[in-house]
Amino acid sequence: MNKLPLTETPSHYNNLEKMKVWQLLVSINKEDKTVPHAVEKAIPEIEQLVLKIISKMKQGGRLFYIGSGTSGRLGIVDASECPPTFGVPQGLVIGIIAGGDSAIRKAVEFAEDDTQQGWKDLKKHKVTTKDVVIGIAASGGTPYVVGALAHCRKNKITTGCICCTKNSLLAEQADYPVEILTGPEFVTGSTRMKAGTAQKLALNMISTGVMIQLGRVKGNRMVDMQLSNNKLVKRGTRMLVSELGINPAEAEKLLLKEGSVRKAIQKVKVRKGKSS
């Protein structure tokens, strides 16, 4: 019998149905506190993956996340937040999930078991050797994801992975494997919990680190964010007030005219440069 992946090993807790709500919550929180420490141990591997993505993107490449279930959804969430947060084009960071877009909301039976479909889904986006493909799978054994990365490697496409077990099939197919060992879940095998949290933290680090290094943040501010709602207009206005020393009304007017914080700052600095 094959050895169980770490994410499938029995919980440290038993008789959960007999626990009081307070005890359940405290125990879950106790387990959750171990996740950042597990991620910390993987920072050297995450760093190497981030450096490769930066290099590829500077050459015109894209970043793909591919996964199933919770892992796939987390990749899609991270990818979908890059354009509004950092002002990058749609399609620079792409999330793909087994079963297609309908699987974002509702599980598609056996979609993760197809070893060929992941590659087919990547080919729909015309994936090339300029790109980086990161497979996300807590167990490190999801056929859809493993198959996708195997095809990528055959086609000399750079691969990475985020998994929560050691020496997995997925890691074997990754040029830049990231193994975050979160241990048994509170509910045995429920990898939407600690493993999912670890994957989310790693994805935050990857996309944010890449975007900062590509110049999409100034100081500590999202100067390229899309002004897609009133909250973000107000945030952008505060940035301009702080950066340029102008009043809020003038800042908002300038922001809406220029369409981004970065463009507004550049406009004023160019104007000042000409007048000096």
Tab-separated table of C-alpha atoms in Angstrom:
chain	number	residue	atom	x	y	z
A	1	MET	CA	0.000	0.000	0.000
A	2	ASN	CA	1.279	3.474	-0.928
A	3	LYS	CA	2.280	5.722	1.920
A	4	LEU	CA	-0.315	8.359	2.730
A	5	PRO	CA	0.602	11.943	1.862
A	6	LEU	CA	1.118	14.062	4.963
A	7	THR	CA	-2.150	15.905	4.309
A	8	GLU	CA	-4.123	12.652	4.600
A	9	THR	CA	-2.642	11.432	7.876
A	10	PRO	CA	-4.990	11.238	10.898
A	11	SER	CA	-5.845	14.352	12.886
A	12	HIS	CA	-4.208	14.931	16.251
A	13	TYR	CA	-7.741	15.290	17.639
A	14	ASN	CA	-10.537	12.737	17.976
A	15	ASN	CA	-14.212	12.590	18.937
A	16	LEU	CA	-14.733	16.026	17.369
A	17	GLU	CA	-18.500	15.619	17.484
A	18	LYS	CA	-18.306	15.500	21.284
A	19	MET	CA	-16.433	18.794	21.613
A	20	LYS	CA	-18.151	21.994	22.705
A	21	VAL	CA	-18.086	24.851	20.181
A	22	TRP	CA	-15.480	26.768	22.211
A	23	GLN	CA	-13.219	23.732	22.313
A	24	LEU	CA	-13.587	23.218	18.561
A	25	LEU	CA	-12.701	26.824	17.801
A	26	VAL	CA	-9.720	26.943	20.154
A	27	SER	CA	-8.383	23.676	18.729
A	28	ILE	CA	-8.760	24.818	15.110
A	29	ASN	CA	-7.036	28.096	15.970
A	30	LYS	CA	-4.214	26.214	17.681
A	31	GLU	CA	-3.614	24.252	14.491
A	32	ASP	CA	-3.879	27.362	12.315
A	33	LYS	CA	-1.100	29.047	14.300
A	34	THR	CA	1.351	26.438	13.012
A	35	VAL	CA	0.813	27.393	9.369
A	36	PRO	CA	2.939	30.594	9.137
A	37	HIS	CA	5.860	28.706	10.679
A	38	ALA	CA	5.547	26.002	8.026
A	39	VAL	CA	5.476	28.675	5.305
A	40	GLU	CA	8.525	30.378	6.824
A	41	LYS	CA	10.573	27.208	6.373
A	42	ALA	CA	9.728	27.231	2.661
A	43	ILE	CA	10.813	30.854	2.023
A	44	PRO	CA	14.106	29.832	0.312
A	45	GLU	CA	12.142	27.735	-2.202
A	46	ILE	CA	9.528	30.473	-2.676
A	47	GLU	CA	12.312	32.996	-3.288
A	48	GLN	CA	13.824	30.944	-6.102
A	49	LEU	CA	10.412	30.564	-7.745
A	50	VAL	CA	9.687	34.300	-7.463
A	51	LEU	CA	13.069	35.205	-8.969
A	52	LYS	CA	12.379	32.923	-11.945
A	53	ILE	CA	8.921	34.414	-12.499
A	54	ILE	CA	10.349	37.948	-12.427
A	55	SER	CA	12.976	36.971	-14.985
A	56	LYS	CA	10.401	35.359	-17.288
A	57	MET	CA	7.944	38.254	-17.021
A	58	LYS	CA	10.684	40.743	-17.911
A	59	GLN	CA	11.067	38.723	-21.112
A	60	GLY	CA	7.348	38.936	-21.880
A	61	GLY	CA	6.229	35.786	-20.112
A	62	ARG	CA	3.094	35.050	-18.101
A	63	LEU	CA	2.323	33.241	-14.851
A	64	PHE	CA	-0.145	30.361	-14.758
A	65	TYR	CA	-1.643	28.727	-11.673
A	66	ILE	CA	-3.304	25.354	-12.219
A	67	GLY	CA	-5.109	23.245	-9.626
A	68	SER	CA	-8.328	21.494	-8.678
A	69	GLY	CA	-10.846	22.089	-5.909
A	70	THR	CA	-9.670	24.458	-3.180
A	71	SER	CA	-6.196	24.672	-4.709
A	72	GLY	CA	-7.573	25.699	-8.081
A	73	ARG	CA	-9.906	28.265	-6.530
A	74	LEU	CA	-7.061	29.823	-4.555
A	75	GLY	CA	-5.022	30.187	-7.735
A	76	ILE	CA	-7.935	31.854	-9.496
A	77	VAL	CA	-8.465	34.256	-6.587
A	78	ASP	CA	-4.812	35.317	-6.624
A	79	ALA	CA	-4.717	35.688	-10.409
A	80	SER	CA	-7.958	37.664	-10.544
A	81	GLU	CA	-6.718	40.158	-7.953
A	82	CYS	CA	-3.543	41.094	-9.843
A	83	PRO	CA	-5.118	43.468	-12.420
A	84	PRO	CA	-7.161	45.541	-9.944
A	85	THR	CA	-4.409	45.605	-7.300
A	86	PHE	CA	-1.377	46.208	-9.486
A	87	GLY	CA	-2.855	47.535	-12.729
A	88	VAL	CA	-1.371	44.745	-14.860
A	89	PRO	CA	-3.199	43.528	-17.979
A	90	GLN	CA	-5.760	40.757	-17.780
A	91	GLY	CA	-4.016	37.571	-18.851
A	92	LEU	CA	-0.618	38.292	-17.327
A	93	VAL	CA	-1.497	36.029	-14.386
A	94	ILE	CA	-3.955	33.248	-15.225
A	95	GLY	CA	-5.719	30.793	-12.917
A	96	ILE	CA	-6.974	27.476	-14.291
A	97	ILE	CA	-9.138	24.990	-12.390
A	98	ALA	CA	-10.016	21.373	-13.167
A	99	GLY	CA	-13.568	21.247	-14.479
A	100	GLY	CA	-13.520	24.784	-15.870
A	101	ASP	CA	-15.131	27.940	-14.547
A	102	SER	CA	-18.221	26.094	-13.243
A	103	ALA	CA	-15.915	24.302	-10.772
A	104	ILE	CA	-15.166	27.617	-9.068
A	105	ARG	CA	-18.560	27.423	-7.365
A	106	LYS	CA	-19.477	23.765	-7.564
A	107	ALA	CA	-17.297	20.664	-7.494
A	108	VAL	CA	-17.086	18.848	-10.841
A	109	GLU	CA	-16.949	15.101	-10.237
A	110	PHE	CA	-13.710	13.349	-11.184
A	111	ALA	CA	-12.375	16.398	-13.067
A	112	GLU	CA	-9.142	16.198	-11.077
A	113	ASP	CA	-8.504	12.602	-12.176
A	114	ASP	CA	-7.861	13.368	-15.870
A	115	THR	CA	-4.112	13.367	-16.521
A	116	GLN	CA	-4.440	14.997	-19.967
A	117	GLN	CA	-7.007	17.755	-19.447
A	118	GLY	CA	-4.672	20.103	-17.563
A	119	TRP	CA	-2.344	20.321	-20.549
A	120	LYS	CA	-5.298	20.792	-22.893
A	121	ASP	CA	-6.511	23.665	-20.712
A	122	LEU	CA	-3.069	25.282	-20.767
A	123	LYS	CA	-2.860	24.963	-24.555
A	124	LYS	CA	-6.108	26.942	-24.852
A	125	HIS	CA	-4.073	29.889	-23.538
A	126	LYS	CA	-1.208	29.185	-25.959
A	127	VAL	CA	1.277	28.520	-23.163
A	128	THR	CA	4.911	28.878	-24.299
A	129	THR	CA	8.466	28.564	-23.006
A	130	LYS	CA	8.308	32.245	-21.985
A	131	ASP	CA	5.764	31.351	-19.281
A	132	VAL	CA	5.895	29.821	-15.809
A	133	VAL	CA	3.287	27.258	-14.739
A	134	ILE	CA	2.725	26.620	-11.027
A	135	GLY	CA	0.803	23.499	-10.072
A	136	ILE	CA	-1.098	23.767	-6.795
A	137	ALA	CA	-2.115	20.573	-4.999
A	138	ALA	CA	-2.059	19.994	-1.255
A	139	SER	CA	-1.467	16.247	-1.592
A	140	GLY	CA	1.021	16.680	-4.426
A	141	GLY	CA	-0.652	13.856	-6.313
A	142	THR	CA	-3.639	15.327	-8.172
A	143	PRO	CA	-3.518	13.715	-11.657
A	144	TYR	CA	-4.904	16.800	-13.439
A	145	VAL	CA	-2.106	18.964	-12.016
A	146	VAL	CA	0.710	16.398	-12.170
A	147	GLY	CA	-0.160	15.633	-15.799
A	148	ALA	CA	-0.193	19.304	-16.714
A	149	LEU	CA	3.283	19.892	-15.262
A	150	ALA	CA	4.639	16.713	-16.863
A	151	HIS	CA	3.558	17.986	-20.283
A	152	CYS	CA	5.060	21.394	-19.514
A	153	ARG	CA	8.424	19.866	-18.726
A	154	LYS	CA	8.351	17.824	-21.944
A	155	ASN	CA	7.788	21.102	-23.770
A	156	LYS	CA	10.559	22.925	-21.858
A	157	ILE	CA	8.138	25.217	-20.027
A	158	THR	CA	9.310	26.319	-16.575
A	159	THR	CA	7.326	24.680	-13.767
A	160	GLY	CA	6.815	25.298	-10.071
A	161	CYS	CA	4.490	23.817	-7.497
A	162	ILE	CA	2.948	24.465	-4.114
A	163	CYS	CA	2.154	21.320	-2.159
A	164	CYS	CA	1.925	20.336	1.484
A	165	THR	CA	3.635	16.974	1.535
A	166	LYS	CA	7.177	15.717	0.961
A	167	ASN	CA	8.621	14.013	-2.137
A	168	SER	CA	5.393	14.100	-4.129
A	169	LEU	CA	4.717	13.248	-7.769
A	170	LEU	CA	3.983	16.924	-8.347
A	171	ALA	CA	7.301	18.057	-6.880
A	172	GLU	CA	9.081	15.628	-9.220
A	173	GLN	CA	7.620	17.529	-12.179
A	174	ALA	CA	8.472	20.984	-10.792
A	175	ASP	CA	11.674	22.845	-11.605
A	176	TYR	CA	10.958	24.993	-8.546
A	177	PRO	CA	9.045	22.911	-5.968
A	178	VAL	CA	7.649	24.598	-2.854
A	179	GLU	CA	6.801	22.093	-0.134
A	180	ILE	CA	4.981	23.544	2.879
A	181	LEU	CA	4.605	20.821	5.469
A	182	THR	CA	1.478	21.775	7.410
A	183	GLY	CA	0.888	18.308	8.875
A	184	PRO	CA	-2.426	16.555	9.594
A	185	GLU	CA	-5.612	18.588	9.284
A	186	PHE	CA	-7.964	19.166	12.231
A	187	VAL	CA	-10.596	17.217	10.298
A	188	THR	CA	-8.582	14.415	8.720
A	189	GLY	CA	-7.915	15.117	5.043
A	190	SER	CA	-9.778	18.451	4.951
A	191	THR	CA	-7.058	20.322	3.075
A	192	ARG	CA	-9.189	23.445	2.657
A	193	MET	CA	-8.044	24.173	6.226
A	194	LYS	CA	-4.311	24.358	7.091
A	195	ALA	CA	-3.054	23.348	3.656
A	196	GLY	CA	-5.375	25.827	1.961
A	197	THR	CA	-4.248	28.590	4.329
A	198	ALA	CA	-0.609	27.793	3.582
A	199	GLN	CA	-1.233	27.879	-0.156
A	200	LYS	CA	-2.974	31.239	0.149
A	201	LEU	CA	-0.054	32.687	2.123
A	202	ALA	CA	2.431	31.392	-0.437
A	203	LEU	CA	0.401	32.796	-3.339
A	204	ASN	CA	0.240	36.171	-1.587
A	205	MET	CA	4.024	36.138	-1.279
A	206	ILE	CA	4.594	35.068	-4.877
A	207	SER	CA	2.329	37.544	-6.667
A	208	THR	CA	3.085	40.466	-4.341
A	209	GLY	CA	6.837	39.862	-4.457
A	210	VAL	CA	6.780	39.634	-8.251
A	211	MET	CA	4.671	42.748	-8.725
A	212	ILE	CA	6.769	44.862	-6.359
A	213	GLN	CA	9.939	43.814	-8.164
A	214	LEU	CA	8.311	44.699	-11.498
A	215	GLY	CA	7.734	48.245	-10.201
A	216	ARG	CA	4.021	48.010	-9.501
A	217	VAL	CA	4.282	49.476	-5.993
A	218	LYS	CA	5.745	52.852	-4.965
A	219	GLY	CA	6.853	53.166	-1.358
A	220	ASN	CA	4.224	50.900	0.118
A	221	ARG	CA	1.309	52.003	-2.048
A	222	MET	CA	-0.628	50.432	-4.924
A	223	VAL	CA	-0.084	53.323	-7.324
A	224	ASP	CA	-1.285	51.316	-10.344
A	225	MET	CA	-4.498	49.976	-8.804
A	226	GLN	CA	-7.656	50.190	-10.904
A	227	LEU	CA	-10.165	52.802	-9.720
A	228	SER	CA	-13.079	50.380	-9.885
A	229	ASN	CA	-15.138	51.604	-6.915
A	230	ASN	CA	-15.565	54.551	-4.545
A	231	LYS	CA	-13.396	52.966	-1.856
A	232	LEU	CA	-10.442	52.790	-4.242
A	233	VAL	CA	-11.008	56.346	-5.471
A	234	LYS	CA	-10.869	57.514	-1.854
A	235	ARG	CA	-7.727	55.457	-1.243
A	236	GLY	CA	-6.099	56.924	-4.339
A	237	THR	CA	-7.095	60.411	-3.249
A	238	ARG	CA	-5.417	59.898	0.137
A	239	MET	CA	-2.268	58.725	-1.646
A	240	LEU	CA	-2.116	61.915	-3.700
A	241	VAL	CA	-2.774	64.129	-0.677
A	242	SER	CA	0.121	62.433	1.118
A	243	GLU	CA	2.498	62.361	-1.846
A	244	LEU	CA	1.827	65.777	-3.349
A	245	GLY	CA	0.662	67.842	-0.372
A	246	ILE	CA	-2.529	68.992	-2.121
A	247	ASN	CA	-6.036	69.188	-0.697
A	248	PRO	CA	-8.463	66.256	-1.047
A	249	ALA	CA	-10.763	67.969	-3.555
A	250	GLU	CA	-7.862	68.817	-5.855
A	251	ALA	CA	-6.408	65.331	-5.399
A	252	GLU	CA	-9.666	63.582	-6.327
A	253	LYS	CA	-10.170	65.784	-9.385
A	254	LEU	CA	-6.632	65.076	-10.561
A	255	LEU	CA	-6.976	61.349	-9.895
A	256	LEU	CA	-10.195	60.998	-11.878
A	257	LYS	CA	-8.757	63.001	-14.747
A	258	GLU	CA	-5.542	60.988	-15.006
A	259	GLY	CA	-7.080	57.601	-14.185
A	260	SER	CA	-4.371	56.322	-11.848
A	261	VAL	CA	-2.297	57.428	-8.886
A	262	ARG	CA	0.964	56.914	-10.776
A	263	LYS	CA	-0.123	59.028	-13.750
A	264	ALA	CA	-1.387	61.783	-11.449
A	265	ILE	CA	1.936	61.921	-9.567
A	266	GLN	CA	3.908	61.949	-12.818
A	267	LYS	CA	1.713	64.718	-14.234
A	268	VAL	CA	2.341	67.007	-11.287
A	269	LYS	CA	6.071	66.294	-11.159
A	270	VAL	CA	6.440	67.000	-14.874
A	271	ARG	CA	4.482	70.226	-14.441
A	272	LYS	CA	6.685	71.286	-11.523
A	273	GLY	CA	9.800	70.385	-13.461
A	274	LYS	CA	8.785	72.624	-16.356
A	275	SER	CA	7.919	75.528	-14.089
A	276	SER	CA	11.139	75.396	-12.073
